[in-house]
mmCIF file of C-alpha atoms in Angstrom:
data_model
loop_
_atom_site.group_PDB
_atom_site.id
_atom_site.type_symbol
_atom_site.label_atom_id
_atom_site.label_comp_id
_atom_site.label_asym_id
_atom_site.label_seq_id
_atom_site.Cartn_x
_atom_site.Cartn_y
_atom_site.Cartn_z
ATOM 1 C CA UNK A 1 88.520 122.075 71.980
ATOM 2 C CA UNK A 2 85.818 120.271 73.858
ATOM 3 C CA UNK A 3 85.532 116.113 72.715
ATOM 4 C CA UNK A 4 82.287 115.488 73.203
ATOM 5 C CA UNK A 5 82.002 111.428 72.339
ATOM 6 C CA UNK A 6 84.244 109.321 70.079
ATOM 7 C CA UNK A 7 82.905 107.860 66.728
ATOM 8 C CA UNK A 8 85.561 105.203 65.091
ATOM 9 C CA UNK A 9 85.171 105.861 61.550
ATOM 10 C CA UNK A 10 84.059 107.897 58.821
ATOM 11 C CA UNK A 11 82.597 105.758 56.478
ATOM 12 C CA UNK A 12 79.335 106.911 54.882
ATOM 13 C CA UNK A 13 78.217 103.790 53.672
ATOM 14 C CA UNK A 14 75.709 101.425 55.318
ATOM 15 C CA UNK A 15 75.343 97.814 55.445
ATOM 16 C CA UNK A 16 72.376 96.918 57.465
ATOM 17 C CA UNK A 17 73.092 93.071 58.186
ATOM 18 C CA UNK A 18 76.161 91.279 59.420
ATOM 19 C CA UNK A 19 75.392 87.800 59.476
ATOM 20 C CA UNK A 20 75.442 85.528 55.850
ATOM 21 C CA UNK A 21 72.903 83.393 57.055
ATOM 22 C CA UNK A 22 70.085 86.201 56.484
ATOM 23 C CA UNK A 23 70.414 85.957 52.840
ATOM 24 C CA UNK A 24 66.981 84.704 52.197
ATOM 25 C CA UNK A 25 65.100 86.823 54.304
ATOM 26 C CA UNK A 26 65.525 90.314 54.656
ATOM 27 C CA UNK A 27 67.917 92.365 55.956
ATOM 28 C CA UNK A 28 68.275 92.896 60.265
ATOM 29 C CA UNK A 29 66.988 95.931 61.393
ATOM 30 C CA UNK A 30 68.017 98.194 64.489
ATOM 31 C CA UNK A 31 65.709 98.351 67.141
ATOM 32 C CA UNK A 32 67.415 102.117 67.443
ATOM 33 C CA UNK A 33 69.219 104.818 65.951
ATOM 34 C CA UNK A 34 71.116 107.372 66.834
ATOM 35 C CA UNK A 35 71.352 111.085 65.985
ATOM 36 C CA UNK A 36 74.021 113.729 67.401
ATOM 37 C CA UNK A 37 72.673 117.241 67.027
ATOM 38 C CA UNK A 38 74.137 120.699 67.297
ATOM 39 C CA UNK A 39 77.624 119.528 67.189
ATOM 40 C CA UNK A 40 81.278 120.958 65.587
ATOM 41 C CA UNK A 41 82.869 118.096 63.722
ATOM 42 C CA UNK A 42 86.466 117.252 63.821
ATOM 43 C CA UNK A 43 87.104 114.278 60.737
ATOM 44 C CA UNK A 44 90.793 113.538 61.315
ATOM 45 C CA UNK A 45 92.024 114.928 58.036
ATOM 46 C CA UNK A 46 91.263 118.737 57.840
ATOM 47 C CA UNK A 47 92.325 121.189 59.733
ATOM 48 C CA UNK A 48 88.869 123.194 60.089
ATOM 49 C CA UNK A 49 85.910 122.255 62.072
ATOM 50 C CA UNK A 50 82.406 121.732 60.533
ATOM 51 C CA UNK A 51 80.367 123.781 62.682
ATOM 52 C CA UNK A 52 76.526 123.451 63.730
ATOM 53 C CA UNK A 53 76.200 120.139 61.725
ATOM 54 C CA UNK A 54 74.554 116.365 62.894
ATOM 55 C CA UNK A 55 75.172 112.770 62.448
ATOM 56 C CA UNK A 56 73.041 110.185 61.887
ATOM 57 C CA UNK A 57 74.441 106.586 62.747
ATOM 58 C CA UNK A 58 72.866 103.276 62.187
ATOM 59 C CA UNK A 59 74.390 99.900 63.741
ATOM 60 C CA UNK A 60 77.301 102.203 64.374
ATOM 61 C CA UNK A 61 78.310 103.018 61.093
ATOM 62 C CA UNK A 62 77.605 106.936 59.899
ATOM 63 C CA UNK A 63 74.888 107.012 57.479
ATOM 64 C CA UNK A 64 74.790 110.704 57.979
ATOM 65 C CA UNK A 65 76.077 114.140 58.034
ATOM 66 C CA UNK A 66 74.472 117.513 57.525
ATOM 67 C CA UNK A 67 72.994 119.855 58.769
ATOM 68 C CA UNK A 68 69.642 119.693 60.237
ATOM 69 C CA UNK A 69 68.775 116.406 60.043
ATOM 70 C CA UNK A 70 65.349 115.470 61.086
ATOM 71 C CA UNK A 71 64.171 112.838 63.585
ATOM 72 C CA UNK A 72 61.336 112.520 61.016
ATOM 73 C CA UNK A 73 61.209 112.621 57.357
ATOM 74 C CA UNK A 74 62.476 110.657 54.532
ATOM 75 C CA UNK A 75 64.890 109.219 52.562
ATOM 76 C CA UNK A 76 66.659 106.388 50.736
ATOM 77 C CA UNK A 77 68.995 103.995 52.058
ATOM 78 C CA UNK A 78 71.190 101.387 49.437
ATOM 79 C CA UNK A 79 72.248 98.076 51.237
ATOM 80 C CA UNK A 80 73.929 95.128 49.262
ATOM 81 C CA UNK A 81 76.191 91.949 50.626
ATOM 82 C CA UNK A 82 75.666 88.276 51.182
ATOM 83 C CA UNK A 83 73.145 87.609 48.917
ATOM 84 C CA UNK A 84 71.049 90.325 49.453
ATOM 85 C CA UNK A 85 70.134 93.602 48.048
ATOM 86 C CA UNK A 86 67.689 95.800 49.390
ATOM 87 C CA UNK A 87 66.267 98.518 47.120
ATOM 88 C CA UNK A 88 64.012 101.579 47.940
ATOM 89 C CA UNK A 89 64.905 101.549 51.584
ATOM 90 C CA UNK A 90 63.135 104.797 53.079
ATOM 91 C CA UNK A 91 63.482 106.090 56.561
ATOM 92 C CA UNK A 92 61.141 108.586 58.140
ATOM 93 C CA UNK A 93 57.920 108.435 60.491
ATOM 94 C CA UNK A 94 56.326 110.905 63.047
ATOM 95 C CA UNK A 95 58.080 109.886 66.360
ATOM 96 C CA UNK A 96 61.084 107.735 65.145
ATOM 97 C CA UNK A 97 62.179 106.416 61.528
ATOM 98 C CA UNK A 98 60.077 103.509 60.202
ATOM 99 C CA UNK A 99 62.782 101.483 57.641
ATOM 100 C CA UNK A 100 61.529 98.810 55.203
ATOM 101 C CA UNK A 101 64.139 96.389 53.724
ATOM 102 C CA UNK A 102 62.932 94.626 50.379
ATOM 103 C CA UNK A 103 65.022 91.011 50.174
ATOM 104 C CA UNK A 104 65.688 90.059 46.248
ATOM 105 C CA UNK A 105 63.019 87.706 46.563
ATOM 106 C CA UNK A 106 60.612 90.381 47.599
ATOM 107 C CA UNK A 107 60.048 89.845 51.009
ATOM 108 C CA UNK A 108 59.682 93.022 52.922
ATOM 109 C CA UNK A 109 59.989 93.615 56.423
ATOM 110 C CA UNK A 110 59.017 97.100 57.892
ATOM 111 C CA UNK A 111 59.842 98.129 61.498
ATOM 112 C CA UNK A 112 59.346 102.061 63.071
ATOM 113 C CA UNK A 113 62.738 102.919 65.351
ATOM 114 C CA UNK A 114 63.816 104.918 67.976
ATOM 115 C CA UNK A 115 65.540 107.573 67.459
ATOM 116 C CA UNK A 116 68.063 108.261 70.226
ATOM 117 C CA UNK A 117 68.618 112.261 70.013
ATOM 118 C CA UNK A 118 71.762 113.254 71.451
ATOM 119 C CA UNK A 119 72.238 117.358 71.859
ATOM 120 C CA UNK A 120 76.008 118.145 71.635
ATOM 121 C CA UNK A 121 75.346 121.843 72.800
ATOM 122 C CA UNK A 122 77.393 122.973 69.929
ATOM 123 C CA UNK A 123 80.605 120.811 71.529
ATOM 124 C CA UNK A 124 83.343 119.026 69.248
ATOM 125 C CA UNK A 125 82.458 115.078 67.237
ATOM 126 C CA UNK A 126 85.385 113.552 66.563
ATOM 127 C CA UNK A 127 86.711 110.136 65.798
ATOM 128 C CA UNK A 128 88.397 107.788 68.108
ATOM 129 C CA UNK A 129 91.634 108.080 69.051
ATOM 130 C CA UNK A 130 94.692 105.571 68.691
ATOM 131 C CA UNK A 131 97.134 104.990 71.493
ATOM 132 C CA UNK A 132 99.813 102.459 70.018
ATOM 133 C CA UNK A 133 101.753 102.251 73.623
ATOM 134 C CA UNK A 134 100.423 101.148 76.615
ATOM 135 C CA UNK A 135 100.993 99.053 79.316
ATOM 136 C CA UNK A 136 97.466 98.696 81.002
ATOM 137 C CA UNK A 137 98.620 96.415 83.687
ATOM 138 C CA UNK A 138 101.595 98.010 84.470
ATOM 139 C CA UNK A 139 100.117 101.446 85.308
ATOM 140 C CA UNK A 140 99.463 100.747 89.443
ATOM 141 C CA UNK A 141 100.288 103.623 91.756
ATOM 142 C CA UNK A 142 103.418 102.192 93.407
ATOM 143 C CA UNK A 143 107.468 103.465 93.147
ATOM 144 C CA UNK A 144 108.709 101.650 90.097
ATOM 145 C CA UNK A 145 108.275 98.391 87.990
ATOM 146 C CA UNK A 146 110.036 96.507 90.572
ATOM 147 C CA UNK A 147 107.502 97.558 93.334
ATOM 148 C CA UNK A 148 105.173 95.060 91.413
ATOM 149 C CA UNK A 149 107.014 92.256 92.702
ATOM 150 C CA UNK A 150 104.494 93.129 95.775
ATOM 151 C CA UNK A 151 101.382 93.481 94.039
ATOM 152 C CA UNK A 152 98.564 91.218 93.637
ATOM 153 C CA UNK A 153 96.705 89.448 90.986
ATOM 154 C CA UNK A 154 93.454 91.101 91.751
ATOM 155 C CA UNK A 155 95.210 94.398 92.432
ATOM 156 C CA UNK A 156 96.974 94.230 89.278
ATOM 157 C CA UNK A 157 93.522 93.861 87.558
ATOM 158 C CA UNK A 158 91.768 95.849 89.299
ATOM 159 C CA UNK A 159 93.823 98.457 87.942
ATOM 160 C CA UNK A 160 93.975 97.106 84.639
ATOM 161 C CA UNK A 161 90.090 98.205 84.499
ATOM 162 C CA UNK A 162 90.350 101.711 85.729
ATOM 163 C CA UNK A 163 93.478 102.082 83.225
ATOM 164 C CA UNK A 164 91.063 100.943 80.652
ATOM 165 C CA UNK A 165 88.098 103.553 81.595
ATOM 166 C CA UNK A 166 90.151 105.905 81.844
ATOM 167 C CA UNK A 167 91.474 105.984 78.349
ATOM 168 C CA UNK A 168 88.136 105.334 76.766
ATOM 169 C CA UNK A 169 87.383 108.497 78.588
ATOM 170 C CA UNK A 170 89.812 110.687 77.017
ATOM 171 C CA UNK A 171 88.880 109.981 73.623
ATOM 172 C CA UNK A 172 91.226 106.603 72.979
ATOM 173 C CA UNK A 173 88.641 104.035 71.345
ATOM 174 C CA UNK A 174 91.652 101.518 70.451
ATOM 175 C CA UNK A 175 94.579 100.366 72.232
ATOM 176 C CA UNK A 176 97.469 98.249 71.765
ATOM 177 C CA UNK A 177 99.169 96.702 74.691
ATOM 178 C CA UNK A 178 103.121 96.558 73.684
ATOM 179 C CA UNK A 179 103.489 93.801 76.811
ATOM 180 C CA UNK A 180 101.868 92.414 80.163
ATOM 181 C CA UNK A 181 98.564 92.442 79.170
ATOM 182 C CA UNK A 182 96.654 89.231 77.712
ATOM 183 C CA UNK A 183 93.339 88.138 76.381
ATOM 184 C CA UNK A 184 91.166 88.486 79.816
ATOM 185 C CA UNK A 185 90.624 91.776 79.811
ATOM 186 C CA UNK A 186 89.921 92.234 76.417
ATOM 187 C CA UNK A 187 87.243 89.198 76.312
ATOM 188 C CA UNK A 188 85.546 90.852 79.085
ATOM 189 C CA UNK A 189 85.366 94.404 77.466
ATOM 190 C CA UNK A 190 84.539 92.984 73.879
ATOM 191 C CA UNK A 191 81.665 91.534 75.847
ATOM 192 C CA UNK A 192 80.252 94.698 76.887
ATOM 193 C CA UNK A 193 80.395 93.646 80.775
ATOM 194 C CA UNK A 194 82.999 96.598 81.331
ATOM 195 C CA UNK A 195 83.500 100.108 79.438
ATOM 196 C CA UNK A 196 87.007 100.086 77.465
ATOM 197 C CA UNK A 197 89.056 100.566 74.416
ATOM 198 C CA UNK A 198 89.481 98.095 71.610
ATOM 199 C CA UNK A 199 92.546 96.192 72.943
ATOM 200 C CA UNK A 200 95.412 94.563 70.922
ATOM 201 C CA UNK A 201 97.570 92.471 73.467
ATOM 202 C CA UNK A 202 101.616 91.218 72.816
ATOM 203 C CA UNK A 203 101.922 89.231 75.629
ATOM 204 C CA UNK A 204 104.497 89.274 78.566
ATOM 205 C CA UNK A 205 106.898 91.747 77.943
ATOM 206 C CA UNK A 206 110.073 89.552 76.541
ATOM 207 C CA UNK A 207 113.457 90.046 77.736
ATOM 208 C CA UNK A 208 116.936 88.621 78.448
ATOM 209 C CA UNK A 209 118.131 88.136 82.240
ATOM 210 C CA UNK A 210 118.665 91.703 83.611
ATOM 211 C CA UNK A 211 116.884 93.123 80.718
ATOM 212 C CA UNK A 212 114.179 95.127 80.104
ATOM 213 C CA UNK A 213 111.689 92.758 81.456
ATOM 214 C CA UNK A 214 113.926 91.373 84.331
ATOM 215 C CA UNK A 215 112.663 93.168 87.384
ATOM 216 C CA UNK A 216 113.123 91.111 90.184
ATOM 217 C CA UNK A 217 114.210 91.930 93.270
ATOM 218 C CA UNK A 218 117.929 91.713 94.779
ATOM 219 C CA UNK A 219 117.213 88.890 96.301
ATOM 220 C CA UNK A 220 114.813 86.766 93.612
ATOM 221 C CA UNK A 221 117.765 84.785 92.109
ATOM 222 C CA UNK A 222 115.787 82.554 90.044
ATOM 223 C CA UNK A 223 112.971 84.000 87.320
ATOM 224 C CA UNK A 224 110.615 81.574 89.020
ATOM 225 C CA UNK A 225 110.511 83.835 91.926
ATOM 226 C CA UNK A 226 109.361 86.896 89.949
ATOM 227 C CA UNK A 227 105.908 87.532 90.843
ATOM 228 C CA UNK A 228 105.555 89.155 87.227
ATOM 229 C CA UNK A 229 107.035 85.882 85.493
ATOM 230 C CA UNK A 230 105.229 84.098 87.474
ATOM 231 C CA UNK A 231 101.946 85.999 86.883
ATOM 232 C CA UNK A 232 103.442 85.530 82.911
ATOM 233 C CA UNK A 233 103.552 89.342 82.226
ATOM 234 C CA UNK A 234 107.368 89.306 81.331
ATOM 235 C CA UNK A 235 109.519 86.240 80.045
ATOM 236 C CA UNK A 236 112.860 85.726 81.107
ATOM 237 C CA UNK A 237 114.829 84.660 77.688
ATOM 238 C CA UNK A 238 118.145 83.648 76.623
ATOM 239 C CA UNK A 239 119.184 83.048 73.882
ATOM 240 C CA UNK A 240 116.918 81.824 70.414
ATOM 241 C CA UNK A 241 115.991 78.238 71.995
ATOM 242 C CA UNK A 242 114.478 80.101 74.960
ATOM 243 C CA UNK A 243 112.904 83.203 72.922
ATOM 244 C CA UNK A 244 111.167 81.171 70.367
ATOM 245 C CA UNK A 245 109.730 79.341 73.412
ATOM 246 C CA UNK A 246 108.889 82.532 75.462
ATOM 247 C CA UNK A 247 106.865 83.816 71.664
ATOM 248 C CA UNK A 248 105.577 80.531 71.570
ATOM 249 C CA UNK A 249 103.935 80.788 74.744
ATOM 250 C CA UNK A 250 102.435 84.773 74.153
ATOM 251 C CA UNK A 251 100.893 83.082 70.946
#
């Protein structure tokens, strides 16, 4: 089976605004929506394909699925929340989708949208995948954990982003990091300046001395010498005193 993108839910419901403050004017409209065609759709809870069908999404939500769905044409959208409720919300137009939201106080705004055709060739629409394991800054092409002890910062991240990519890439729209990954990253992929999945980060990796997290070399006697303590992608802990402080200091 072919993955041809990665769409991270299935909701068919629409809410065309996201921010409260609208609630006396009418609802935000897209400058553009878009519309997969001629694609096989895998949903994540049956075991059969729909074949030959399209999906229409708006503000990336799915508004849509059928079959044949025009880039022209007609028909009603419902939209309620913070305040506002739009009513008789029609989509259609000759080269795009003209939408008109109606506030409750009757103020109408009308804009015509892009439609941004996408031709799956009759390849496989499916939703995002969830990896709940990773180690994104741990994954550098060198002979063990302990071989990071030699590895730099920017190396490290550097890494980190390809890591990232790479996942996106084979279908995994959300991550979580079980340990040496913090908030950079993430802050910079939320931002849209780098391709990547939705990351959840736990931190250094925790550990006692000699544990699981403890990879120092023979002769680093003291956990300040750890490049990777140092770098705060594992904590040395003993004892509760010191592992309350080593959470303390992930949060």
């Amino acid at each position: 089976m072919k993955t041809f993108t990665t769409i991270t839910t299935a909701v068919l419901a629409i809410v065309l605004f996201t921010d409260s403050a609208m609630a006396q004017d009418a609802v935000a409209i897209p400058d553009e929506v878009t519309l997969f065609k001629n694609v096989n759709i895998f949903d994540g809870t049956t075991a059969e394909l729909k074949r030959d069908h399209d999906v229409l999404v708006v503000q990336n939500m799915i508004k849509k699925i059928g079959q044949d769905i025009p880039t022209s044409g007609s028909y009603e959208i419902d939209a309620t929340g913070s305040g506002v409720k739009t009513t008789n919300v029609r989509m259609g137009g000759l080269d795009g989708y003209t939408i008109t939201t109606v506030s409750e106080e009757g103020k109408k705004t009308k804009k015509q949208v892009k439609v941004n055709v996408i031709d799956g060739n009759g390849m496989t629409l499916m939703p995002g995948m969830i990896d709940s394991h990773v180690h994104l800054n741990m994954m550098v092409p060198v002979s063990g954990p302990s071989a990071l002890e030699g590895v730099s910062w920017e190396e490290i991240g550097s890494y980190a982003v390809v890591n990232a990519q790479e996942w996106l890439q084979r279908g995994f729209t959300t991550v979580r990091d079980m340990g040496g990954m913090h908030q950079g990253m993430r802050k910079v992929i939320d931002r849209g300046s780098i391709a990547g999945p939705r990351i959840y980060c736990a931190g250094g990796i925790i550990g006692q001395t000699s544990g699981h997290g403890d990879w120092r070399l023979a002769s680093q006697y003291d956990a300040k010498e750890s490049n990777l303590v140092r770098l705060g992608l594992t904590r040395i802990a003993d004892g509760r005193p010191e592992m309350l402080k080593a959470c303390r200091e992930n949060f």
